[in-house]
């Protein structure tokens, strides 16, 4: 019964998520009950070196964060492919190994290309 | 209630014992984190030739309790312009993944709340979730420092997750299993640090960065982004963030102890009883914790550009090389010593590379100004 086994195994994960949620909620509610509370307006201004904040903080984000996120996606998906391969490759023979080397090599070439184009460079020199 | 002809939840065997295990884990976790805050302050103080907390109780042992009560009784502020949903839910989004990681860790041979068959993959996946919480906190706070800190936290966490996972894949190639208990059992003769010194170094560095501890604490650095994502959080919410960071420290220390140092299995075997097994696991875990504290007290903070290029230009290529070497040795049935030699050579190359790049070169003052490293904005 694969479904039942899966459920048995991951039941603890659901339970822990619920317990973690309750734990955090209890802490927040407890603090709401115990902690003092004042309606002073100055306290609800966000911090900016002690001065009144200039404008909102919804700033534009530099493009390099986006490029790193794309690179991360590529390599994270690669890691997902690599896990089942790593657990079984020595039984699957030499061809399986060299095919995966080719796959990793293509992605590594992509990393090298990004490197050469200066994506990995945080600041322009 | 049945699904596909089977009872949905098998009440008798599983449900209650699992819940009890989780509750016990919660209690232990709370006290372990309180102890860790006290221990960290003491160790850092001794390294800096101070005494650390001494006033609350003998040798200051009650300091953690005093801090806890103070934090619970502190006013809980939220900026009026903050996004209420993202701001409030960020606490949950950061804490719950750290808590989820605890249930899949085998503390001894039998002490595990839920023996997941893919526990190593599960642990890495769950610990990678917390960056969503950092992004929510940074975006929701409506503070420029918080936004910068949140973006930096996300960039750092995703960048260092990859070398961490690739180092774990190197281990999985040798053990041929993704189950943590089986990985520990595999090391009953020799711990995996012997076969994978390069993987161990990569894991160690990347885990410090994943924990956002010094010297990789760029998202929360006080002198740069004034506390980063935590800037608008106070009282209990701030302490939940701190709690999470210490829970994560325990999780990564345990992971390192189990995967690379042999957990409860090495060197005494599994017949010593759960008491010694637990002691052995905890002793190996504390090696990592002391190392993290030592590094924190010794090294200055990196710059954000150094941090990102270290992950992408050094750690990831070395981790890929480690996987390639492992595969070569295992597919062509070379003797086990070949693993040690290739990985050891890789580790030596990595150490030499780091040494060469951090070595202080004498420069003339004008040259330093012309390079403008410090003056350039590295947001």
CSV table of C-alpha atoms in Angstrom, one decimal:
chain,number,residue,atom,x,y,z
A,1,UNK,CA,0.0,0.0,0.0
A,2,UNK,CA,2.3,2.8,-1.2
A,3,UNK,CA,-0.2,5.6,-0.4
A,4,UNK,CA,-0.7,4.4,3.1
A,5,UNK,CA,3.1,4.2,3.7
A,6,UNK,CA,3.6,7.7,2.3
A,7,UNK,CA,0.9,9.0,4.6
A,8,UNK,CA,2.4,7.2,7.6
A,9,UNK,CA,5.8,8.6,6.9
A,10,UNK,CA,4.7,12.2,6.3
A,11,UNK,CA,2.0,12.3,9.0
A,12,UNK,CA,4.7,13.6,11.4
A,13,UNK,CA,5.5,16.4,9.0
A,14,UNK,CA,1.9,17.6,9.0
A,15,UNK,CA,1.7,17.3,12.7
A,16,UNK,CA,4.9,19.2,13.3
A,17,UNK,CA,3.7,22.0,11.0
A,18,UNK,CA,0.5,22.3,13.0
A,19,UNK,CA,2.4,22.2,16.3
A,20,UNK,CA,4.9,24.8,15.0
A,21,UNK,CA,2.0,27.0,14.0
A,22,UNK,CA,0.3,26.7,17.3
A,23,UNK,CA,3.6,27.4,19.1
A,24,UNK,CA,4.3,30.6,17.2
A,25,UNK,CA,0.6,31.7,17.6
A,26,UNK,CA,0.7,31.0,21.3
A,27,UNK,CA,3.9,33.1,21.7
A,28,UNK,CA,2.4,36.0,19.8
A,29,UNK,CA,-0.9,35.9,21.7
A,30,UNK,CA,1.0,35.5,25.0
A,31,UNK,CA,3.1,38.6,24.2
A,32,UNK,CA,-0.1,40.5,23.3
A,33,UNK,CA,-1.5,39.7,26.7
A,34,UNK,CA,1.6,40.3,28.8
A,35,UNK,CA,3.4,43.1,27.0
A,36,UNK,CA,2.6,46.7,27.4
A,37,UNK,CA,1.0,48.6,24.6
A,38,UNK,CA,0.9,52.3,23.9
A,39,UNK,CA,-0.8,54.3,21.2
A,40,UNK,CA,2.0,56.7,20.7
A,41,UNK,CA,2.2,57.5,17.0
A,42,UNK,CA,6.0,58.0,16.9
A,43,UNK,CA,6.6,54.4,17.6
A,44,UNK,CA,4.8,53.2,14.5
A,45,UNK,CA,7.2,55.0,12.1
A,46,UNK,CA,9.7,52.7,10.5
A,47,UNK,CA,13.3,53.3,11.4
A,48,UNK,CA,15.6,55.4,9.2
A,49,UNK,CA,18.6,56.5,11.3
A,50,UNK,CA,16.3,58.5,13.6
A,51,UNK,CA,14.9,60.8,11.0
A,52,UNK,CA,11.4,60.6,9.5
A,53,UNK,CA,11.6,58.1,6.6
A,54,UNK,CA,11.7,59.6,3.1
A,55,UNK,CA,9.2,58.0,0.8
A,56,UNK,CA,8.1,54.4,1.0
A,57,UNK,CA,10.5,51.4,1.0
A,58,UNK,CA,9.1,49.8,-2.1
A,59,UNK,CA,12.3,50.5,-3.9
A,60,UNK,CA,13.3,49.0,-7.2
A,61,UNK,CA,15.7,46.0,-6.9
A,62,UNK,CA,18.9,45.7,-8.8
A,63,UNK,CA,18.8,43.3,-11.8
A,64,UNK,CA,21.6,41.2,-10.4
A,65,UNK,CA,19.4,39.6,-7.7
A,66,UNK,CA,17.2,38.4,-10.6
A,67,UNK,CA,20.1,36.9,-12.5
A,68,UNK,CA,21.3,35.1,-9.4
A,69,UNK,CA,17.8,33.7,-8.8
A,70,UNK,CA,17.8,32.3,-12.4
A,71,UNK,CA,21.1,30.7,-11.9
A,72,UNK,CA,19.9,29.2,-8.6
A,73,UNK,CA,16.8,27.8,-10.3
A,74,UNK,CA,19.0,26.0,-12.9
A,75,UNK,CA,21.3,24.5,-10.4
A,76,UNK,CA,18.6,23.6,-7.9
A,77,UNK,CA,16.7,21.6,-10.6
A,78,UNK,CA,20.0,20.0,-11.5
A,79,UNK,CA,20.4,19.0,-7.8
A,80,UNK,CA,16.9,17.4,-7.9
A,81,UNK,CA,18.0,15.3,-10.9
A,82,UNK,CA,21.3,14.4,-9.3
A,83,UNK,CA,19.9,12.9,-6.1
A,84,UNK,CA,18.2,9.8,-7.6
A,85,UNK,CA,21.1,9.4,-10.0
A,86,UNK,CA,23.6,9.6,-7.1
A,87,UNK,CA,21.8,6.9,-5.2
A,88,UNK,CA,21.8,4.5,-8.1
A,89,UNK,CA,24.5,5.3,-10.6
A,90,UNK,CA,27.1,2.8,-9.6
A,91,UNK,CA,24.7,0.0,-10.4
A,92,UNK,CA,23.7,1.6,-13.7
A,93,UNK,CA,27.1,1.4,-15.2
A,94,UNK,CA,29.6,3.6,-17.0
A,95,UNK,CA,27.2,5.0,-19.6
A,96,UNK,CA,24.9,6.5,-16.9
A,97,UNK,CA,27.9,8.1,-15.3
A,98,UNK,CA,29.2,9.7,-18.5
A,99,UNK,CA,25.7,10.9,-19.5
A,100,UNK,CA,25.4,12.7,-16.2
A,101,UNK,CA,28.8,14.1,-16.6
A,102,UNK,CA,27.7,15.5,-19.9
A,103,UNK,CA,24.5,17.0,-18.3
A,104,UNK,CA,26.6,18.6,-15.5
A,105,UNK,CA,29.1,19.8,-18.1
A,106,UNK,CA,26.4,21.6,-20.1
A,107,UNK,CA,25.2,23.3,-16.9
A,108,UNK,CA,28.8,24.1,-15.9
A,109,UNK,CA,29.4,25.6,-19.3
A,110,UNK,CA,26.3,27.8,-18.6
A,111,UNK,CA,27.9,28.9,-15.3
A,112,UNK,CA,31.1,29.6,-17.1
A,113,UNK,CA,29.2,31.7,-19.7
A,114,UNK,CA,27.5,33.7,-17.0
A,115,UNK,CA,30.9,34.2,-15.3
A,116,UNK,CA,32.4,35.5,-18.5
A,117,UNK,CA,29.4,37.8,-19.1
A,118,UNK,CA,30.0,39.3,-15.7
A,119,UNK,CA,26.8,38.1,-14.1
A,120,UNK,CA,28.7,36.8,-11.1
A,121,UNK,CA,30.4,40.2,-10.7
A,122,UNK,CA,28.5,42.0,-8.0
A,123,UNK,CA,29.9,45.5,-8.8
A,124,UNK,CA,31.2,46.7,-12.2
A,125,UNK,CA,34.9,47.6,-11.9
B,1,UNK,CA,-12.7,7.9,6.7
B,2,UNK,CA,-11.0,5.9,4.0
B,3,UNK,CA,-9.0,6.8,0.9
B,4,UNK,CA,-8.5,4.1,-1.7
B,5,UNK,CA,-9.9,1.5,0.6
B,6,UNK,CA,-7.3,2.1,3.4
B,7,UNK,CA,-7.9,4.0,6.6
B,8,UNK,CA,-6.7,7.6,6.2
B,9,UNK,CA,-4.9,7.8,9.5
B,10,UNK,CA,-4.0,4.7,11.4
B,11,UNK,CA,-4.8,6.0,14.9
B,12,UNK,CA,-3.5,3.1,17.0
B,13,UNK,CA,0.1,2.9,16.1
B,14,UNK,CA,1.3,6.2,14.8
B,15,UNK,CA,-0.6,9.3,15.6
B,16,UNK,CA,-0.2,9.7,19.4
B,17,UNK,CA,3.4,8.6,19.7
B,18,UNK,CA,4.4,11.0,16.9
B,19,UNK,CA,2.6,13.9,18.6
B,20,UNK,CA,4.2,13.0,22.0
B,21,UNK,CA,7.6,13.0,20.3
B,22,UNK,CA,7.0,16.4,18.7
B,23,UNK,CA,5.9,17.9,22.1
B,24,UNK,CA,9.0,16.4,23.8
B,25,UNK,CA,11.1,17.8,21.1
B,26,UNK,CA,9.6,21.3,21.5
B,27,UNK,CA,10.4,21.3,25.2
B,28,UNK,CA,14.0,20.1,24.7
B,29,UNK,CA,14.4,22.6,21.8
B,30,UNK,CA,13.3,25.5,24.0
B,31,UNK,CA,15.8,24.7,26.8
B,32,UNK,CA,18.6,23.9,24.3
B,33,UNK,CA,18.2,27.2,22.6
B,34,UNK,CA,18.2,29.0,26.0
B,35,UNK,CA,21.4,27.2,26.9
B,36,UNK,CA,22.9,28.0,23.5
B,37,UNK,CA,22.4,31.8,24.0
B,38,UNK,CA,24.1,31.6,27.4
B,39,UNK,CA,26.9,29.4,26.1
B,40,UNK,CA,27.5,31.6,23.1
B,41,UNK,CA,27.8,34.7,25.2
B,42,UNK,CA,30.2,32.9,27.6
B,43,UNK,CA,32.4,31.4,24.9
B,44,UNK,CA,32.7,34.7,23.0
B,45,UNK,CA,33.4,36.5,26.2
B,46,UNK,CA,36.2,34.1,27.2
B,47,UNK,CA,37.7,34.4,23.7
B,48,UNK,CA,37.7,38.2,24.1
B,49,UNK,CA,39.1,38.0,27.6
B,50,UNK,CA,35.9,39.0,29.3
B,51,UNK,CA,33.7,37.2,31.8
B,52,UNK,CA,30.4,37.4,30.0
B,53,UNK,CA,27.1,37.3,32.0
B,54,UNK,CA,27.9,37.0,35.7
B,55,UNK,CA,25.1,38.9,37.6
B,56,UNK,CA,22.0,36.7,37.2
B,57,UNK,CA,22.6,33.6,39.3
B,58,UNK,CA,25.9,31.9,39.9
B,59,UNK,CA,28.2,32.4,36.9
B,60,UNK,CA,25.2,34.1,35.2
B,61,UNK,CA,23.4,30.8,34.5
B,62,UNK,CA,20.0,32.4,34.9
B,63,UNK,CA,20.8,35.0,32.2
B,64,UNK,CA,18.9,33.1,29.5
B,65,UNK,CA,15.7,32.9,31.6
B,66,UNK,CA,15.9,36.6,32.4
B,67,UNK,CA,16.3,37.4,28.7
B,68,UNK,CA,13.4,35.3,27.8
B,69,UNK,CA,11.0,36.9,30.4
B,70,UNK,CA,12.2,40.3,29.3
B,71,UNK,CA,11.6,39.6,25.6
B,72,UNK,CA,8.1,38.2,26.3
B,73,UNK,CA,7.2,41.3,28.3
B,74,UNK,CA,8.4,43.8,25.7
B,75,UNK,CA,6.2,46.0,23.6
B,76,UNK,CA,5.4,44.5,20.2
B,77,UNK,CA,5.6,47.2,17.6
B,78,UNK,CA,4.5,47.2,14.0
B,79,UNK,CA,5.1,50.2,11.7
B,80,UNK,CA,1.9,51.8,10.6
B,81,UNK,CA,2.9,51.6,6.9
B,82,UNK,CA,4.0,47.9,7.1
B,83,UNK,CA,2.1,45.3,5.2
B,84,UNK,CA,0.2,43.5,8.0
B,85,UNK,CA,-0.1,40.1,6.4
B,86,UNK,CA,3.5,39.7,5.2
B,87,UNK,CA,4.8,41.3,8.4
B,88,UNK,CA,2.9,38.9,10.7
B,89,UNK,CA,3.2,35.8,8.7
B,90,UNK,CA,7.0,36.1,8.3
B,91,UNK,CA,7.5,34.9,11.8
B,92,UNK,CA,5.6,31.7,11.0
B,93,UNK,CA,7.3,31.3,7.6
B,94,UNK,CA,10.7,31.4,9.2
B,95,UNK,CA,10.1,29.4,12.4
B,96,UNK,CA,8.0,26.4,11.0
B,97,UNK,CA,10.6,25.1,8.5
B,98,UNK,CA,13.3,25.1,11.2
B,99,UNK,CA,10.9,23.2,13.5
B,100,UNK,CA,10.0,20.7,10.7
B,101,UNK,CA,13.7,19.9,10.3
B,102,UNK,CA,13.9,18.6,13.8
B,103,UNK,CA,11.6,15.6,13.4
B,104,UNK,CA,13.6,13.8,10.7
B,105,UNK,CA,16.9,13.8,12.6
B,106,UNK,CA,18.0,10.5,14.1
B,107,UNK,CA,19.4,11.4,17.5
B,108,UNK,CA,20.3,7.8,18.3
B,109,UNK,CA,19.6,4.5,16.6
B,110,UNK,CA,16.0,4.5,17.8
B,111,UNK,CA,15.3,8.1,18.8
B,112,UNK,CA,13.7,9.6,15.8
B,113,UNK,CA,10.3,11.2,15.6
B,114,UNK,CA,9.6,10.1,12.1
B,115,UNK,CA,11.9,7.9,10.1
B,116,UNK,CA,11.5,9.4,6.6
B,117,UNK,CA,13.1,7.4,3.8
B,118,UNK,CA,14.4,10.5,2.1
B,119,UNK,CA,15.4,12.3,5.3
B,120,UNK,CA,18.6,13.9,4.0
B,121,UNK,CA,16.8,15.4,1.0
B,122,UNK,CA,13.9,16.4,3.2
B,123,UNK,CA,16.2,18.2,5.7
B,124,UNK,CA,18.0,20.1,2.9
B,125,UNK,CA,14.7,21.0,1.3
B,126,UNK,CA,13.0,22.2,4.5
B,127,UNK,CA,16.0,24.2,5.7
B,128,UNK,CA,16.0,26.0,2.3
B,129,UNK,CA,12.5,27.2,2.8
B,130,UNK,CA,13.3,29.9,5.3
B,131,UNK,CA,14.4,32.4,2.7
B,132,UNK,CA,10.7,33.0,1.9
B,133,UNK,CA,10.2,34.3,5.4
B,134,UNK,CA,13.2,36.6,5.1
B,135,UNK,CA,11.8,38.0,1.9
B,136,UNK,CA,8.4,38.5,3.5
B,137,UNK,CA,9.8,40.2,6.5
B,138,UNK,CA,12.0,42.5,4.4
B,139,UNK,CA,9.2,43.4,2.0
B,140,UNK,CA,6.5,43.7,4.7
B,141,UNK,CA,8.4,46.0,7.1
B,142,UNK,CA,8.3,49.1,4.9
B,143,UNK,CA,11.9,49.9,5.9
B,144,UNK,CA,14.7,50.4,3.4
B,145,UNK,CA,17.2,48.6,5.6
B,146,UNK,CA,14.8,45.7,6.0
B,147,UNK,CA,14.2,45.5,2.3
B,148,UNK,CA,17.9,45.5,1.6
B,149,UNK,CA,18.5,42.9,4.3
B,150,UNK,CA,15.7,40.7,3.0
B,151,UNK,CA,17.0,40.8,-0.6
B,152,UNK,CA,20.5,40.0,0.6
B,153,UNK,CA,19.3,37.2,2.8
B,154,UNK,CA,17.4,35.6,-0.1
B,155,UNK,CA,20.4,36.0,-2.4
B,156,UNK,CA,22.8,34.5,0.2
B,157,UNK,CA,20.5,31.6,1.2
B,158,UNK,CA,19.8,30.5,-2.3
B,159,UNK,CA,23.5,30.9,-3.4
B,160,UNK,CA,24.9,28.8,-0.5
B,161,UNK,CA,22.1,26.2,-0.7
B,162,UNK,CA,23.6,24.8,-3.9
B,163,UNK,CA,27.1,24.0,-2.6
B,164,UNK,CA,25.5,22.5,0.5
B,165,UNK,CA,23.2,20.2,-1.7
B,166,UNK,CA,26.1,19.3,-4.0
B,167,UNK,CA,28.3,18.3,-1.0
B,168,UNK,CA,25.4,16.1,0.2
B,169,UNK,CA,25.2,14.5,-3.3
B,170,UNK,CA,28.8,13.6,-3.1
B,171,UNK,CA,28.0,11.7,0.1
B,172,UNK,CA,25.0,10.1,-1.3
B,173,UNK,CA,27.1,8.8,-4.2
B,174,UNK,CA,29.2,6.9,-1.8
B,175,UNK,CA,26.6,5.6,0.6
B,176,UNK,CA,23.9,5.0,-2.2
B,177,UNK,CA,21.1,6.0,0.1
B,178,UNK,CA,19.3,9.3,1.0
B,179,UNK,CA,18.2,8.0,4.5
B,180,UNK,CA,20.1,9.6,7.3
B,181,UNK,CA,20.0,6.6,9.5
B,182,UNK,CA,21.4,4.4,6.8
B,183,UNK,CA,24.1,7.0,6.1
B,184,UNK,CA,25.2,6.8,9.7
B,185,UNK,CA,25.1,3.0,9.7
B,186,UNK,CA,27.4,3.1,6.6
B,187,UNK,CA,30.1,4.9,8.6
B,188,UNK,CA,30.5,2.1,11.2
B,189,UNK,CA,34.1,1.6,10.3
B,190,UNK,CA,35.3,4.9,8.9
B,191,UNK,CA,33.5,8.3,9.1
B,192,UNK,CA,32.8,10.0,5.8
B,193,UNK,CA,35.0,12.9,6.6
B,194,UNK,CA,37.9,10.6,5.7
B,195,UNK,CA,36.5,9.9,2.2
B,196,UNK,CA,35.1,13.4,1.6
B,197,UNK,CA,37.4,16.1,3.1
B,198,UNK,CA,36.6,18.4,0.2
B,199,UNK,CA,32.8,17.8,0.6
B,200,UNK,CA,33.2,18.4,4.3
B,201,UNK,CA,34.9,21.7,3.9
B,202,UNK,CA,32.3,22.9,1.4
B,203,UNK,CA,29.5,21.7,3.8
B,204,UNK,CA,31.1,23.5,6.7
B,205,UNK,CA,31.5,26.8,4.9
B,206,UNK,CA,28.1,26.7,3.2
B,207,UNK,CA,26.4,25.8,6.5
B,208,UNK,CA,27.8,28.9,8.2
B,209,UNK,CA,26.5,31.0,5.4
B,210,UNK,CA,23.1,29.2,5.5
B,211,UNK,CA,22.9,30.0,9.2
B,212,UNK,CA,23.8,33.7,8.5
B,213,UNK,CA,26.3,33.6,11.2
B,214,UNK,CA,29.5,35.6,11.3
B,215,UNK,CA,31.5,36.1,9.0
B,216,UNK,CA,28.6,35.5,6.6
B,217,UNK,CA,26.0,37.7,8.5
B,218,UNK,CA,25.7,40.3,5.7
B,219,UNK,CA,21.8,40.3,5.7
B,220,UNK,CA,21.7,41.1,9.4
B,221,UNK,CA,25.0,43.1,9.8
B,222,UNK,CA,24.4,46.0,12.3
B,223,UNK,CA,27.0,48.3,10.7
B,224,UNK,CA,25.7,47.9,7.2
B,225,UNK,CA,22.0,47.4,7.2
B,226,UNK,CA,21.3,48.2,10.9
B,227,UNK,CA,20.0,44.7,11.7
B,228,UNK,CA,18.5,44.0,8.2
B,229,UNK,CA,15.2,42.2,8.2
B,230,UNK,CA,14.9,42.2,12.0
B,231,UNK,CA,15.0,46.0,12.2
B,232,UNK,CA,11.2,46.6,12.7
B,233,UNK,CA,10.7,43.5,14.8
B,234,UNK,CA,10.7,43.7,18.6
B,235,UNK,CA,9.7,41.7,21.6
B,236,UNK,CA,8.4,38.2,21.0
B,237,UNK,CA,8.7,38.4,17.2
B,238,UNK,CA,12.3,39.3,17.3
B,239,UNK,CA,12.9,36.5,19.8
B,240,UNK,CA,11.2,34.0,17.5
B,241,UNK,CA,13.7,35.0,14.8
B,242,UNK,CA,16.6,34.4,17.3
B,243,UNK,CA,15.1,31.1,18.4
B,244,UNK,CA,14.9,30.0,14.8
B,245,UNK,CA,18.5,30.9,14.1
B,246,UNK,CA,19.7,28.8,17.1
B,247,UNK,CA,17.4,25.9,16.1
B,248,UNK,CA,19.0,26.1,12.7
B,249,UNK,CA,22.4,26.0,14.3
B,250,UNK,CA,21.5,22.8,16.1
B,251,UNK,CA,20.0,21.3,12.9
B,252,UNK,CA,23.1,22.0,10.8
B,253,UNK,CA,25.5,20.8,13.6
B,254,UNK,CA,23.5,17.6,13.9
B,255,UNK,CA,23.5,17.2,10.2
B,256,UNK,CA,27.2,17.6,10.0
B,257,UNK,CA,27.8,15.2,12.9
B,258,UNK,CA,25.6,12.6,11.4
B,259,UNK,CA,26.7,12.8,7.8
B,260,UNK,CA,30.4,13.5,8.1
B,261,UNK,CA,31.5,12.5,11.6
B,262,UNK,CA,29.7,9.2,11.9
B,263,UNK,CA,26.9,10.1,14.3
B,264,UNK,CA,26.3,7.5,17.0
B,265,UNK,CA,27.9,4.7,15.0
B,266,UNK,CA,31.5,5.5,14.9
B,267,UNK,CA,33.8,4.6,16.7
B,268,UNK,CA,32.0,2.4,19.3
B,269,UNK,CA,29.5,0.6,17.2
B,270,UNK,CA,25.8,0.5,17.9
B,271,UNK,CA,25.8,-2.0,20.8
B,272,UNK,CA,26.7,0.6,23.5
B,273,UNK,CA,23.1,1.5,24.4
B,274,UNK,CA,21.1,4.6,23.7
B,275,UNK,CA,22.8,6.6,26.4
B,276,UNK,CA,26.3,6.5,24.9
B,277,UNK,CA,24.8,6.8,21.4
B,278,UNK,CA,23.1,10.1,22.4
B,279,UNK,CA,26.2,11.4,24.2
B,280,UNK,CA,28.3,10.6,21.1
B,281,UNK,CA,25.9,12.4,18.8
B,282,UNK,CA,25.8,15.4,21.1
B,283,UNK,CA,29.6,15.5,21.5
B,284,UNK,CA,30.0,15.5,17.8
B,285,UNK,CA,27.3,18.2,17.4
B,286,UNK,CA,29.1,20.4,20.0
B,287,UNK,CA,32.3,20.2,17.9
B,288,UNK,CA,30.4,22.0,15.2
B,289,UNK,CA,28.8,24.5,17.6
B,290,UNK,CA,32.1,25.4,19.2
B,291,UNK,CA,33.6,25.8,15.7
B,292,UNK,CA,30.8,28.2,14.7
B,293,UNK,CA,31.4,30.3,17.8
B,294,UNK,CA,35.1,30.3,17.3
B,295,UNK,CA,34.8,31.4,13.7
B,296,UNK,CA,32.4,34.1,14.9
B,297,UNK,CA,34.9,35.4,17.4
B,298,UNK,CA,37.8,35.3,15.0
B,299,UNK,CA,36.9,36.4,11.5
B,300,UNK,CA,35.7,39.8,10.2
B,301,UNK,CA,32.6,40.1,8.1
B,302,UNK,CA,32.8,39.6,4.4
B,303,UNK,CA,31.6,42.2,1.9
B,304,UNK,CA,28.5,41.2,-0.1
B,305,UNK,CA,30.4,41.0,-3.4
B,306,UNK,CA,33.0,38.7,-1.8
B,307,UNK,CA,30.2,36.6,-0.4
B,308,UNK,CA,28.4,36.0,-3.7
B,309,UNK,CA,31.5,35.4,-5.7
B,310,UNK,CA,32.8,32.9,-3.1
B,311,UNK,CA,29.7,30.8,-3.5
B,312,UNK,CA,29.5,30.9,-7.3
B,313,UNK,CA,33.1,31.1,-8.3
B,314,UNK,CA,34.8,28.9,-5.6
B,315,UNK,CA,32.4,26.6,-3.8
B,316,UNK,CA,30.1,25.4,-6.7
B,317,UNK,CA,33.0,24.6,-9.1
B,318,UNK,CA,34.8,22.7,-6.4
B,319,UNK,CA,31.6,20.8,-5.4
B,320,UNK,CA,31.0,19.8,-9.1
B,321,UNK,CA,34.6,18.6,-9.3
B,322,UNK,CA,34.0,16.6,-6.1
B,323,UNK,CA,31.0,14.9,-7.7
B,324,UNK,CA,33.0,14.1,-10.9
B,325,UNK,CA,35.9,12.6,-8.9
B,326,UNK,CA,33.6,10.5,-6.8
B,327,UNK,CA,31.8,9.2,-9.9
B,328,UNK,CA,35.1,8.4,-11.6
B,329,UNK,CA,36.4,6.4,-8.6
B,330,UNK,CA,33.2,4.6,-8.0
B,331,UNK,CA,32.4,3.7,-11.6
B,332,UNK,CA,35.8,2.4,-12.5
B,333,UNK,CA,36.0,0.4,-9.2
B,334,UNK,CA,39.2,2.1,-8.0
B,335,UNK,CA,40.2,1.3,-4.4
B,336,UNK,CA,38.6,3.3,-1.6
B,337,UNK,CA,41.9,5.1,-1.0
B,338,UNK,CA,41.5,6.9,-4.3
B,339,UNK,CA,38.5,8.7,-2.8
B,340,UNK,CA,40.6,10.0,0.0
B,341,UNK,CA,43.5,11.0,-2.3
B,342,UNK,CA,41.3,12.8,-4.9
B,343,UNK,CA,39.1,14.5,-2.4
B,344,UNK,CA,42.1,15.4,-0.1
B,345,UNK,CA,43.9,16.9,-3.1
B,346,UNK,CA,40.7,18.9,-3.8
B,347,UNK,CA,40.5,20.1,-0.2
B,348,UNK,CA,44.2,21.1,-0.2
B,349,UNK,CA,43.5,23.1,-3.4
B,350,UNK,CA,40.5,24.8,-1.8
B,351,UNK,CA,42.5,25.7,1.3
B,352,UNK,CA,45.4,27.0,-0.8
B,353,UNK,CA,43.0,29.0,-2.9
B,354,UNK,CA,41.3,30.6,0.1
B,355,UNK,CA,44.7,31.3,1.7
B,356,UNK,CA,45.9,33.0,-1.5
B,357,UNK,CA,42.9,35.2,-1.8
B,358,UNK,CA,42.8,36.3,1.8
B,359,UNK,CA,46.5,36.9,2.1
B,360,UNK,CA,47.1,40.6,2.9
B,361,UNK,CA,49.2,42.1,0.2
B,362,UNK,CA,51.1,45.3,1.2
B,363,UNK,CA,49.8,48.2,-0.8
B,364,UNK,CA,50.6,51.8,-1.0
B,365,UNK,CA,47.8,54.1,0.3
B,366,UNK,CA,47.2,55.9,-3.0
B,367,UNK,CA,46.6,52.6,-4.7
B,368,UNK,CA,44.0,51.7,-2.2
B,369,UNK,CA,42.1,54.9,-2.8
B,370,UNK,CA,42.4,54.4,-6.6
B,371,UNK,CA,40.9,50.9,-6.3
B,372,UNK,CA,38.2,52.4,-4.2
B,373,UNK,CA,37.1,49.1,-2.7
B,374,UNK,CA,35.7,50.5,0.5
B,375,UNK,CA,34.1,53.6,-1.0
B,376,UNK,CA,32.2,51.8,-3.7
B,377,UNK,CA,28.7,51.1,-2.9
B,378,UNK,CA,28.1,47.4,-2.8
B,379,UNK,CA,24.3,47.2,-2.2
